[in-house]
Coordinates of N, CA and C in Angstrom, one line a residue:
Chain C
X267 N -21.6 -18.1 -1.2 CA -21.3 -17.1 -2.3 C -20.9 -15.9 -2.8
X268 N -20.4 -16.0 -4.0 CA -19.4 -14.9 -3.8 C -20.3 -14.1 -4.3
X269 N -19.2 -12.7 -3.7 CA -20.1 -11.6 -4.3 C -19.6 -10.8 -5.8
X270 N -18.6 -11.4 -5.9 CA -18.6 -11.0 -7.6 C -18.4 -12.5 -8.4
X271 N -19.7 -12.3 -8.8 CA -19.4 -13.8 -9.7 C -18.9 -13.2 -11.5
X272 N -17.8 -13.9 -11.7 CA -16.9 -13.5 -13.7 C -17.6 -14.9 -14.2
X273 N -18.0 -14.4 -15.8 CA -18.4 -15.3 -16.4 C -18.3 -15.1 -18.2
X274 N -17.2 -16.1 -18.5 CA -17.3 -17.8 -18.2 C -15.9 -17.9 -17.7
X275 N -16.4 -19.1 -17.2 CA -15.3 -19.5 -16.3 C -13.7 -19.5 -17.2
X276 N -14.3 -20.1 -18.3 CA -13.0 -20.2 -19.6 C -13.5 -20.3 -20.5
X277 N -12.9 -19.2 -21.7 CA -13.3 -18.8 -22.8 C -12.4 -19.3 -24.0
X278 N -12.4 -19.8 -25.3 CA -11.4 -20.0 -26.0 C -11.7 -18.9 -27.1
X279 N -11.0 -18.6 -27.7 CA -11.2 -18.0 -29.4 C -9.7 -17.7 -30.3
X280 N -10.4 -17.7 -31.4 CA -9.3 -17.4 -32.5 C -8.6 -16.0 -32.2
X281 N -7.4 -15.7 -32.4 CA -6.6 -14.3 -32.5 C -7.4 -13.7 -33.6
X282 N -7.2 -12.5 -33.5 CA -8.0 -11.3 -34.4 C -9.4 -11.5 -33.6
X283 N -10.1 -12.5 -33.0 CA -11.3 -12.2 -32.9 C -11.7 -11.3 -31.7
X284 N -13.0 -10.6 -31.5 CA -13.2 -10.3 -30.5 C -14.2 -11.0 -29.0
X285 N -13.8 -10.4 -28.1 CA -14.5 -11.1 -26.8 C -14.8 -10.3 -26.0
X286 N -15.9 -10.8 -25.3 CA -16.5 -9.9 -23.8 C -16.7 -11.0 -22.8
X287 N -15.7 -10.2 -21.6 CA -16.2 -11.2 -20.3 C -17.2 -10.2 -19.2
X288 N -18.1 -11.0 -18.9 CA -18.7 -10.2 -17.7 C -18.1 -10.5 -16.1
X289 N -19.0 -9.9 -15.6 CA -18.8 -9.3 -13.8 C -20.2 -9.1 -13.4
X290 N -20.7 -9.6 -12.3 CA -22.0 -9.4 -12.0 C -21.4 -9.2 -10.4
X291 N -22.1 -8.4 -9.7 CA -21.5 -8.1 -8.5 C -22.8 -7.6 -7.8
X292 N -22.6 -8.3 -6.6 CA -23.7 -7.6 -5.3 C -23.6 -7.0 -4.2
X293 N -22.2 -6.9 -4.3 CA -22.0 -5.6 -2.9 C -22.2 -4.5 -3.3
X294 N -22.6 -3.6 -2.1 CA -22.8 -2.0 -2.2 C -22.4 -1.5 -0.5
X295 N -22.4 -0.4 -0.5 CA -22.3 0.7 -1.9 C -20.4 0.4 -2.4
X296 N -20.4 0.4 -3.8 CA -19.1 0.3 -3.9 C -18.3 1.7 -4.5
X297 N -17.2 2.1 -4.3 CA -16.1 3.1 -4.7 C -15.9 3.1 -6.2
X298 N -15.4 1.7 -6.2 CA -14.6 1.8 -7.5 C -14.7 -0.2 -8.2
X299 N -14.5 -0.1 -9.4 CA -14.7 -1.7 -9.9 C -13.3 -1.6 -11.1
X300 N -12.2 -2.4 -10.5 CA -11.5 -2.9 -11.4 C -11.5 -3.6 -12.4
X301 N -10.7 -4.0 -13.6 CA -10.5 -5.4 -14.1 C -8.9 -5.5 -14.1
X302 N -8.2 -6.8 -14.2 CA -7.3 -6.9 -13.9 C -6.7 -8.3 -14.7
X303 N -5.2 -7.8 -15.5 CA -5.0 -9.2 -16.5 C -4.0 -10.1 -15.0
X304 N -4.2 -11.2 -15.3 CA -2.8 -11.7 -14.6 C -2.6 -13.2 -16.1
X305 N -1.3 -12.9 -15.8 CA -0.7 -13.8 -17.3 C -0.5 -15.2 -15.8
X306 N 0.2 -16.2 -16.1 CA 0.4 -17.3 -15.9 C 1.9 -17.1 -15.0
X307 N 1.5 -17.7 -13.6 CA 2.8 -17.7 -13.1 C 3.3 -15.9 -12.6
X308 N 2.5 -15.4 -12.7 CA 2.5 -13.9 -12.3 C 1.3 -13.2 -11.8
X309 N 1.7 -12.2 -11.0 CA 0.8 -11.3 -10.6 C -0.5 -10.6 -11.2
X310 N -1.5 -10.1 -11.1 CA -2.5 -9.4 -11.0 C -2.2 -7.8 -11.4
X311 N -2.4 -7.2 -12.8 CA -1.7 -5.7 -13.6 C -2.8 -5.5 -13.7
X312 N -3.2 -4.0 -13.1 CA -4.3 -3.3 -13.2 C -4.9 -3.1 -15.3
X313 N -5.7 -3.6 -14.9 CA -5.8 -3.0 -16.9 C -6.6 -1.4 -16.9
X314 N -8.0 -1.5 -16.3 CA -9.2 -0.4 -15.8 C -9.0 0.2 -14.6
X315 N -9.8 1.2 -14.4 CA -10.4 1.3 -13.1 C -11.7 2.1 -13.3
X316 N -12.8 2.3 -13.1 CA -14.2 2.7 -12.8 C -14.5 3.3 -11.9
X317 N -15.2 4.3 -11.4 CA -16.0 4.8 -9.9 C -17.1 4.5 -10.3
X318 N -18.1 4.4 -9.6 CA -19.8 4.2 -10.0 C -20.1 5.2 -10.7
X319 N -19.7 6.3 -10.9 CA -20.6 7.4 -12.1 C -20.3 7.3 -13.2
X320 N -18.9 6.5 -13.6 CA -18.3 6.2 -15.2 C -19.0 4.9 -15.7
X321 N -19.8 5.0 -16.8 CA -20.0 3.3 -17.3 C -18.8 3.2 -18.6
X322 N -17.6 4.1 -19.4 CA -17.1 3.2 -19.8 C -15.3 3.2 -20.0
X323 N -14.7 3.1 -19.8 CA -13.8 3.1 -19.3 C -12.2 2.4 -20.7
X324 N -11.5 2.9 -21.2 CA -10.6 2.2 -22.5 C -8.9 2.2 -22.1
X325 N -8.7 0.9 -22.1 CA -7.1 1.1 -22.0 C -6.8 -0.4 -23.4
X326 N -6.1 0.8 -24.8 CA -5.9 0.2 -25.4 C -7.0 -0.9 -26.2
X327 N -6.5 -1.8 -26.6 CA -8.0 -2.9 -26.7 C -8.8 -3.2 -25.8
X328 N -8.6 -2.9 -24.8 CA -9.8 -3.6 -23.5 C -10.3 -2.1 -23.1
X329 N -12.3 -3.1 -23.4 CA -12.7 -1.9 -22.7 C -13.7 -1.8 -22.0
X330 N -14.0 -1.2 -20.8 CA -14.9 -2.0 -19.4 C -15.8 -1.1 -19.8
X331 N -17.2 -1.5 -19.2 CA -18.1 -0.4 -19.1 C -18.9 -1.0 -18.0
X332 N -19.3 -0.7 -17.1 CA -20.2 -0.7 -15.6 C -21.6 -0.1 -15.8
X333 N -22.4 -0.9 -15.4 CA -23.7 -0.8 -15.1 C -24.0 -0.8 -13.7
X334 N -24.4 0.2 -13.1 CA -24.3 0.1 -11.3 C -25.3 0.3 -11.3
X335 N -26.1 0.2 -12.3 CA -27.9 -0.1 -11.9 C -28.2 -1.1 -11.8
X336 N -27.6 -2.3 -12.6 CA -28.1 -3.7 -12.4 C -26.7 -4.4 -12.2
X337 N -25.7 -3.5 -11.6 CA -24.6 -4.1 -11.0 C -23.7 -5.3 -11.8
X338 N -23.5 -4.6 -13.3 CA -22.8 -5.7 -13.6 C -21.8 -4.7 -14.7
X339 N -20.9 -4.9 -15.3 CA -19.7 -4.2 -15.6 C -19.1 -5.8 -16.9
X340 N -18.8 -5.3 -18.1 CA -17.8 -6.1 -18.6 C -16.9 -5.9 -19.3
X341 N -15.9 -6.7 -19.9 CA -15.0 -6.3 -20.2 C -14.5 -6.6 -21.9
X342 N -14.7 -5.7 -23.1 CA -14.1 -6.3 -24.5 C -13.1 -6.4 -24.6
X343 N -12.7 -7.2 -25.6 CA -10.9 -7.4 -25.9 C -11.3 -7.4 -27.3
X344 N -10.7 -6.5 -28.1 CA -10.8 -6.3 -29.8 C -9.7 -6.8 -30.4
X345 N -10.1 -7.6 -31.1 CA -8.6 -7.8 -32.2 C -7.8 -8.5 -31.6
X346 N -8.1 -9.6 -30.9 CA -7.2 -10.3 -29.5 C -5.7 -10.9 -29.8
X347 N -4.9 -10.7 -29.4 CA -3.6 -11.4 -29.6 C -3.1 -12.3 -28.9
X348 N -2.4 -13.3 -29.5 CA -1.7 -14.5 -28.2 C -1.3 -14.1 -26.7
X349 N -0.8 -13.0 -27.1 CA -0.6 -12.2 -26.0 C -1.6 -11.6 -24.7
X350 N -2.8 -12.0 -25.2 CA -4.2 -11.7 -24.5 C -4.5 -12.8 -23.8
X351 N -3.5 -14.4 -23.8 CA -4.0 -15.5 -22.9 C -3.6 -15.1 -21.9
X352 N -4.6 -14.9 -20.7 CA -4.5 -15.0 -19.7 C -5.5 -15.0 -18.3
X353 N -5.6 -14.9 -17.2 CA -7.1 -14.5 -16.5 C -7.2 -12.9 -16.3
X354 N -8.8 -13.0 -16.4 CA -9.0 -11.7 -16.2 C -10.0 -11.3 -14.4
X355 N -9.9 -10.9 -13.9 CA -10.6 -10.4 -12.7 C -11.4 -9.7 -12.6
X356 N -12.2 -9.4 -12.2 CA -12.8 -8.4 -11.7 C -13.0 -8.2 -10.4
X357 N -12.4 -6.6 -10.0 CA -12.5 -6.7 -8.1 C -13.2 -5.4 -7.7
X358 N -14.4 -5.1 -7.0 CA -14.9 -3.8 -6.4 C -14.3 -4.0 -5.2
X359 N -13.9 -2.6 -5.2 CA -13.9 -1.7 -3.9 C -15.4 -1.3 -3.5
X360 N -15.1 -1.5 -2.0 CA -16.3 -1.3 -1.3 C -15.9 0.4 -0.8
X361 N -16.8 0.9 -0.2 CA -16.4 2.2 0.7 C -15.6 2.1 1.7
X362 N -15.5 1.1 2.1 CA -14.6 1.0 3.3 C -13.8 0.7 3.1
X363 N -12.8 0.5 1.5 CA -11.8 -0.4 1.6 C -11.3 -1.1 1.1
X364 N -12.8 -2.3 2.0 CA -12.6 -3.5 1.5 C -12.5 -3.8 -0.1
X365 N -11.7 -4.8 -0.3 CA -11.8 -5.1 -1.8 C -12.6 -6.7 -1.9
X366 N -13.5 -7.0 -2.8 CA -13.8 -8.5 -3.3 C -13.2 -8.9 -4.5
X367 N -13.2 -9.9 -4.8 CA -12.4 -10.1 -6.1 C -12.9 -11.7 -6.5
X368 N -13.7 -11.1 -8.2 CA -14.4 -12.2 -8.3 C -12.9 -13.5 -9.0
X369 N -13.5 -14.6 -9.2 CA -12.6 -15.8 -9.6 C -12.2 -16.3 -11.0
X370 N -12.6 -15.0 -11.6 CA -11.8 -14.9 -13.4 C -12.3 -15.4 -14.3
X371 N -11.7 -15.1 -15.4 CA -12.5 -15.8 -16.6 C -10.8 -16.2 -17.1
X372 N -10.7 -17.4 -17.4 CA -9.5 -18.1 -18.2 C -9.4 -17.3 -19.7
X373 N -9.1 -16.6 -20.3 CA -8.9 -16.6 -21.6 C -7.6 -17.6 -22.4
X374 N -8.2 -18.0 -23.5 CA -7.0 -18.8 -24.3 C -7.3 -17.8 -25.9
X375 N -6.1 -17.5 -26.0 CA -6.1 -16.7 -27.8 C -5.6 -17.8 -28.6
X376 N -6.2 -18.6 -29.1 CA -5.5 -19.7 -29.9 C -5.2 -19.1 -31.9
X377 N -3.7 -19.3 -31.8 CA -3.7 -18.7 -33.8 C -4.5 -19.4 -34.7
Chain P
X137 N 14.0 0.8 -10.6 CA 12.4 0.6 -10.4 C 11.7 -1.0 -9.7
X138 N 12.4 -1.5 -8.8 CA 11.7 -2.9 -8.8 C 10.7 -3.6 -8.4
X139 N 9.9 -2.6 -8.0 CA 8.3 -2.7 -7.7 C 8.1 -3.3 -6.4
X140 N 7.0 -4.8 -6.4 CA 6.9 -5.4 -5.3 C 7.7 -7.1 -5.6
X141 N 8.4 -7.0 -4.6 CA 9.7 -8.1 -4.8 C 8.9 -9.5 -4.0
X142 N 9.1 -10.8 -4.1 CA 8.7 -11.7 -3.3 C 9.5 -12.9 -3.1
X143 N 10.2 -13.2 -2.2 CA 10.7 -14.7 -2.0 C 10.2 -15.9 -1.1
X144 N 10.5 -17.0 -1.2 CA 10.8 -17.7 -2.5 C 10.0 -17.6 -3.7
X145 N 10.2 -18.0 -4.4 CA 8.9 -18.3 -5.8 C 8.5 -19.5 -5.4
X146 N 9.1 -20.4 -5.1 CA 8.4 -22.0 -4.6 C 9.4 -22.1 -3.5
X147 N 8.1 -23.3 -2.6 CA 8.2 -23.9 -1.6 C 7.2 -24.9 -1.2
X148 N 8.1 -26.3 -1.0 CA 7.5 -27.0 -0.5 C 8.0 -27.4 1.1
X149 N 6.7 -27.6 1.9 CA 6.8 -28.0 3.2 C 6.3 -28.8 3.5
X150 N 6.7 -29.6 4.7 CA 6.2 -30.5 5.6 C 5.0 -30.0 6.9
X151 N 3.8 -30.9 6.8 CA 3.1 -30.2 8.2 C 3.7 -30.0 9.1
X152 N 3.7 -28.9 9.9 CA 3.9 -28.2 11.6 C 5.5 -27.5 10.8
X153 N 5.9 -27.6 9.7 CA 7.3 -26.7 9.5 C 6.6 -25.2 9.4
X154 N 7.7 -24.6 10.4 CA 7.7 -22.9 10.1 C 8.1 -22.1 9.0
X155 N 7.5 -21.2 8.4 CA 8.6 -20.4 7.4 C 8.1 -19.1 7.0
X156 N 9.1 -18.0 6.1 CA 9.1 -17.1 6.3 C 8.3 -16.5 4.9
X157 N 7.5 -16.2 4.2 CA 7.4 -15.3 2.8 C 7.9 -13.9 2.9
X158 N 8.8 -13.5 2.2 CA 9.4 -12.3 2.0 C 8.9 -11.3 1.1
X159 N 8.5 -9.8 0.9 CA 7.5 -9.3 0.2 C 8.6 -7.9 0.6
X160 N 8.6 -7.5 -0.2 CA 9.6 -5.8 0.0 C 9.0 -5.0 -1.3
X161 N 8.7 -4.0 -0.9 CA 8.5 -3.0 -2.3 C 9.4 -1.5 -1.9
X162 N 9.6 -1.2 -3.3 CA 10.8 0.3 -3.6 C 9.8 1.1 -3.7
X163 N 8.1 1.4 -3.6 CA 8.0 2.8 -4.3 C 7.5 3.2 -3.2
X164 N 7.9 3.7 -1.6 CA 7.5 3.9 -0.9 C 5.8 4.0 -0.3
X165 N 5.4 2.9 -0.4 CA 3.7 2.8 0.2 C 3.3 2.2 1.3
X166 N 2.4 3.3 2.0 CA 1.8 3.1 2.9 C 1.1 1.9 3.3
X167 N 0.7 1.4 2.1 CA -0.4 0.1 2.5 C 0.1 -1.2 2.0
X168 N 0.6 -1.8 2.6 CA 0.8 -3.3 2.2 C -0.3 -4.4 2.1
X169 N 0.1 -5.5 1.7 CA -1.5 -6.5 1.7 C -0.6 -8.0 1.4
X170 N -1.2 -9.2 2.3 CA -1.2 -10.2 1.6 C -2.3 -10.8 1.7
X171 N -2.3 -11.7 0.4 CA -3.2 -12.3 -0.3 C -3.2 -13.9 -0.6
X172 N -3.7 -14.8 -0.4 CA -3.8 -16.3 -0.7 C -5.2 -16.8 -2.2
X173 N -4.1 -17.2 -3.1 CA -4.8 -17.5 -4.4 C -5.5 -19.0 -4.6
X174 N -6.7 -19.5 -4.3 CA -7.0 -20.8 -4.6 C -7.5 -21.2 -5.8
X175 N -7.8 -22.4 -6.7 CA -8.2 -22.4 -7.8 C -9.9 -22.3 -7.6
X176 N -10.6 -21.8 -8.8 CA -11.6 -21.5 -8.4 C -12.3 -20.3 -7.6
X177 N -11.5 -19.7 -7.3 CA -12.2 -18.9 -6.0 C -11.0 -17.1 -6.0
X178 N -11.6 -16.4 -6.1 CA -10.6 -15.0 -5.9 C -9.8 -15.0 -4.7
X179 N -8.8 -14.2 -5.2 CA -8.0 -14.0 -4.3 C -8.5 -13.6 -2.7
X180 N -7.8 -13.9 -1.5 CA -8.5 -13.7 -0.1 C -7.9 -13.1 1.0
X181 N -8.0 -11.7 1.1 CA -7.2 -11.2 2.0 C -7.0 -11.6 3.4
X182 N -5.5 -12.2 3.2 CA -4.6 -12.7 5.1 C -4.5 -11.6 6.0
X183 N -3.9 -10.9 5.7 CA -3.4 -9.5 6.7 C -2.8 -8.4 5.8
X184 N -3.1 -7.4 6.6 CA -2.8 -5.9 5.7 C -2.1 -4.8 6.6
X185 N -1.9 -4.2 6.2 CA -0.6 -2.9 6.8 C -1.0 -2.0 6.4
X186 N -1.5 -0.5 7.4 CA -1.9 0.8 6.8 C -0.6 1.5 7.2
X187 N 0.6 1.0 7.4 CA 2.1 1.6 7.7 C 2.6 0.6 8.5
X188 N 3.9 1.2 8.9 CA 5.0 0.5 10.2 C 4.4 0.9 10.7
X189 N 4.7 -0.5 11.5 CA 4.1 -0.7 12.8 C 2.5 -1.3 13.4
X190 N 1.8 -1.0 12.3 CA 0.3 -1.1 12.3 C -0.1 -2.4 11.6
X191 N -0.7 -3.1 12.0 CA -1.3 -4.7 11.1 C -2.8 -4.8 11.4
X192 N -3.5 -5.3 10.4 CA -4.5 -5.6 10.9 C -4.6 -7.2 10.1
X193 N -6.0 -7.8 10.7 CA -6.3 -8.9 10.0 C -7.2 -9.1 8.6
X194 N -7.1 -9.8 7.7 CA -8.1 -9.9 6.8 C -9.0 -10.8 6.6
X195 N -9.5 -11.6 5.3 CA -10.5 -12.5 5.5 C -10.1 -13.4 6.4
X196 N -9.3 -13.8 5.9 CA -8.1 -15.2 6.5 C -7.3 -15.5 7.2
X197 N -7.1 -15.1 8.5 CA -5.9 -14.7 8.8 C -5.4 -16.2 9.8
X198 N -6.0 -17.0 10.1 CA -5.9 -17.9 11.0 C -5.1 -18.5 10.3
X199 N -4.0 -19.0 11.4 CA -2.6 -19.5 10.9 C -1.2 -19.0 10.1
X200 N -1.5 -17.6 10.5 CA -0.5 -16.4 9.5 C 0.0 -15.3 10.9
X201 N 1.0 -15.0 10.9 CA 1.0 -13.9 11.5 C 2.1 -12.9 10.3
X202 N 1.9 -11.6 10.9 CA 2.7 -10.5 9.6 C 2.8 -9.4 11.0
X203 N 4.0 -8.6 10.4 CA 4.2 -7.8 11.2 C 5.2 -6.4 10.4
X204 N 5.9 -5.5 11.0 CA 5.5 -4.5 9.6 C 7.0 -3.5 10.5
X205 N 7.8 -4.3 10.2 CA 9.0 -2.7 11.4 C 9.1 -1.6 10.3
X206 N 9.3 -2.2 8.9 CA 9.4 -0.8 7.9 C 8.3 -0.3 6.5
X207 N 8.7 0.4 6.1 CA 7.9 0.7 5.1 C 7.7 -0.5 4.1
X208 N 9.7 -0.6 3.6 CA 9.6 -1.6 2.5 C 9.2 -3.1 2.7
X209 N 9.0 -3.4 4.0 CA 8.8 -5.1 4.7 C 7.6 -5.4 4.9
X210 N 7.0 -6.5 4.1 CA 5.9 -6.7 5.2 C 6.2 -8.5 4.9
X211 N 6.7 -8.9 5.5 CA 6.9 -10.3 5.6 C 5.5 -11.1 6.4
X212 N 5.2 -12.6 5.4 CA 4.3 -13.3 5.9 C 4.3 -14.2 7.1
X213 N 4.3 -14.9 8.2 CA 4.8 -15.7 8.9 C 4.0 -17.2 9.0
X214 N 4.4 -18.4 8.2 CA 3.1 -19.6 8.7 C 4.0 -20.1 10.1
X215 N 3.0 -19.8 11.0 CA 3.8 -20.6 12.2 C 3.6 -22.4 12.5
X216 N 3.2 -23.2 11.8 CA 2.9 -24.1 11.7 C 1.9 -24.6 10.4
X217 N 2.9 -25.4 9.6 CA 2.2 -24.9 8.1 C 1.2 -26.7 8.4
X218 N -0.2 -26.4 7.3 CA -1.0 -27.3 7.2 C -1.5 -27.7 5.7
X219 N -1.7 -28.5 5.7 CA -2.2 -29.1 4.0 C -3.0 -28.0 3.2
X220 N -4.0 -27.2 4.1 CA -5.2 -26.5 3.6 C -4.6 -25.1 3.4
X221 N -3.3 -24.6 3.7 CA -2.7 -23.6 3.4 C -1.6 -23.7 2.1
X222 N -1.6 -25.1 1.2 CA -1.0 -24.3 0.5 C -2.1 -24.2 -0.8
X223 N -1.3 -23.2 -1.5 CA -1.9 -21.8 -2.0 C -0.7 -21.2 -3.1
X224 N -1.0 -20.3 -3.6 CA 0.0 -19.1 -4.2 C -0.6 -18.2 -3.6
X225 N 0.6 -17.3 -2.6 CA 0.6 -16.1 -2.2 C 0.8 -15.1 -3.2
X226 N 0.1 -13.8 -2.7 CA 0.9 -12.7 -3.2 C 0.7 -11.4 -2.2
X227 N 1.7 -10.7 -2.4 CA 2.1 -9.4 -1.8 C 1.7 -8.1 -2.9
X228 N 1.3 -7.0 -2.3 CA 0.8 -6.1 -2.8 C 0.7 -4.9 -1.8
X229 N 1.1 -3.9 -3.1 CA 1.5 -2.3 -2.1 C 0.6 -1.3 -3.0
X230 N -0.1 -0.5 -2.1 CA -0.5 0.7 -3.0 C -0.3 2.0 -2.3
X231 N -0.6 3.1 -2.5 CA -0.1 4.6 -1.7 C -1.0 4.3 -0.6
X232 N -2.3 4.4 -0.5 CA -2.8 4.5 0.7 C -4.0 3.3 1.0
X233 N -4.5 2.4 -0.2 CA -5.3 1.3 0.3 C -6.2 1.6 0.1
X234 N -7.2 3.4 -0.6 CA -8.4 3.4 -0.3 C -8.8 2.9 -1.5
X235 N -8.6 2.2 -2.1 CA -9.1 1.7 -3.3 C -9.2 2.2 -4.6
X236 N -8.8 3.6 -4.8 CA -8.7 4.2 -5.5 C -7.2 4.3 -6.0
X237 N -6.4 4.1 -5.6 CA -4.9 3.9 -5.8 C -4.8 2.4 -6.5
X238 N -3.6 3.0 -7.7 CA -3.0 1.8 -7.9 C -3.0 0.6 -6.8
X239 N -3.2 -0.8 -7.0 CA -2.1 -1.9 -6.2 C -1.3 -2.9 -7.0
X240 N 0.4 -2.3 -6.7 CA 0.8 -3.3 -7.5 C 0.8 -4.5 -6.8
X241 N 1.0 -5.6 -7.2 CA 0.9 -7.4 -6.9 C 2.5 -8.2 -7.1
X242 N 2.9 -8.6 -6.3 CA 4.3 -9.1 -6.6 C 4.1 -10.1 -7.0
X243 N 5.5 -11.1 -7.8 CA 4.8 -12.1 -8.6 C 4.7 -13.3 -8.1
X244 N 4.3 -13.3 -6.4 CA 3.6 -14.6 -6.2 C 4.7 -15.8 -5.3
X245 N 4.4 -16.4 -4.9 CA 5.0 -17.8 -4.0 C 4.4 -18.6 -3.9
X246 N 4.4 -20.0 -4.7 CA 3.8 -20.9 -4.8 C 4.0 -21.8 -3.8
X247 N 3.4 -22.1 -2.9 CA 3.6 -23.0 -1.3 C 2.5 -24.7 -1.6
X248 N 3.5 -25.4 -1.0 CA 3.2 -26.6 -0.9 C 2.9 -26.9 0.0
X249 N 2.4 -27.3 1.0 CA 2.3 -28.2 2.5 C 1.9 -29.6 2.4
X250 N 2.7 -30.5 2.1 CA 2.7 -32.5 1.6 C 2.4 -32.8 3.5

């Protein structure tokens, strides 16, 4: 069983709408949690990084939240654009520098 | 500043052939790593290096070799390709690999083994 579970696997929304992607993890102790955006045919690009003591971090229209007690994180995208169509990957870094990757959520934004 | 570059972008191999995937970075990062990405799974670490002359195994090292003779380059060698190695391969680099540093990924190499 993957130690970093993301849901949903895929999501289709209309341009301009908001959406929230979920990440549940079981690994601990962790040093930080990142969200990456991966466009088709490209490598992942970091969106946000949060330490265990932070509970929210924003990057433009992207806002990540973290609840270390329930081991859940979410990525909220506001006013979606066509360019937001991509896979979004949740990554948990352990204190020993090991990184565990979720399988990602595939987001499609339609006009 | 090119960041992390990978060549080739696409490659088709026959079972048993060998090849080297190239990776280079121009950010003077000490930490470099190789991942494979398969459908429905998260990226999995193959090998990593914390500096020139130092390499170590990740989660899925079997069938792959690496070396790090310079800070800039970190090639991945497939010794005898197998269909199970069909995947997309990403090279990444960061300043120290502690997890707190930004990790930069290359564009990937899509490998098919027939």
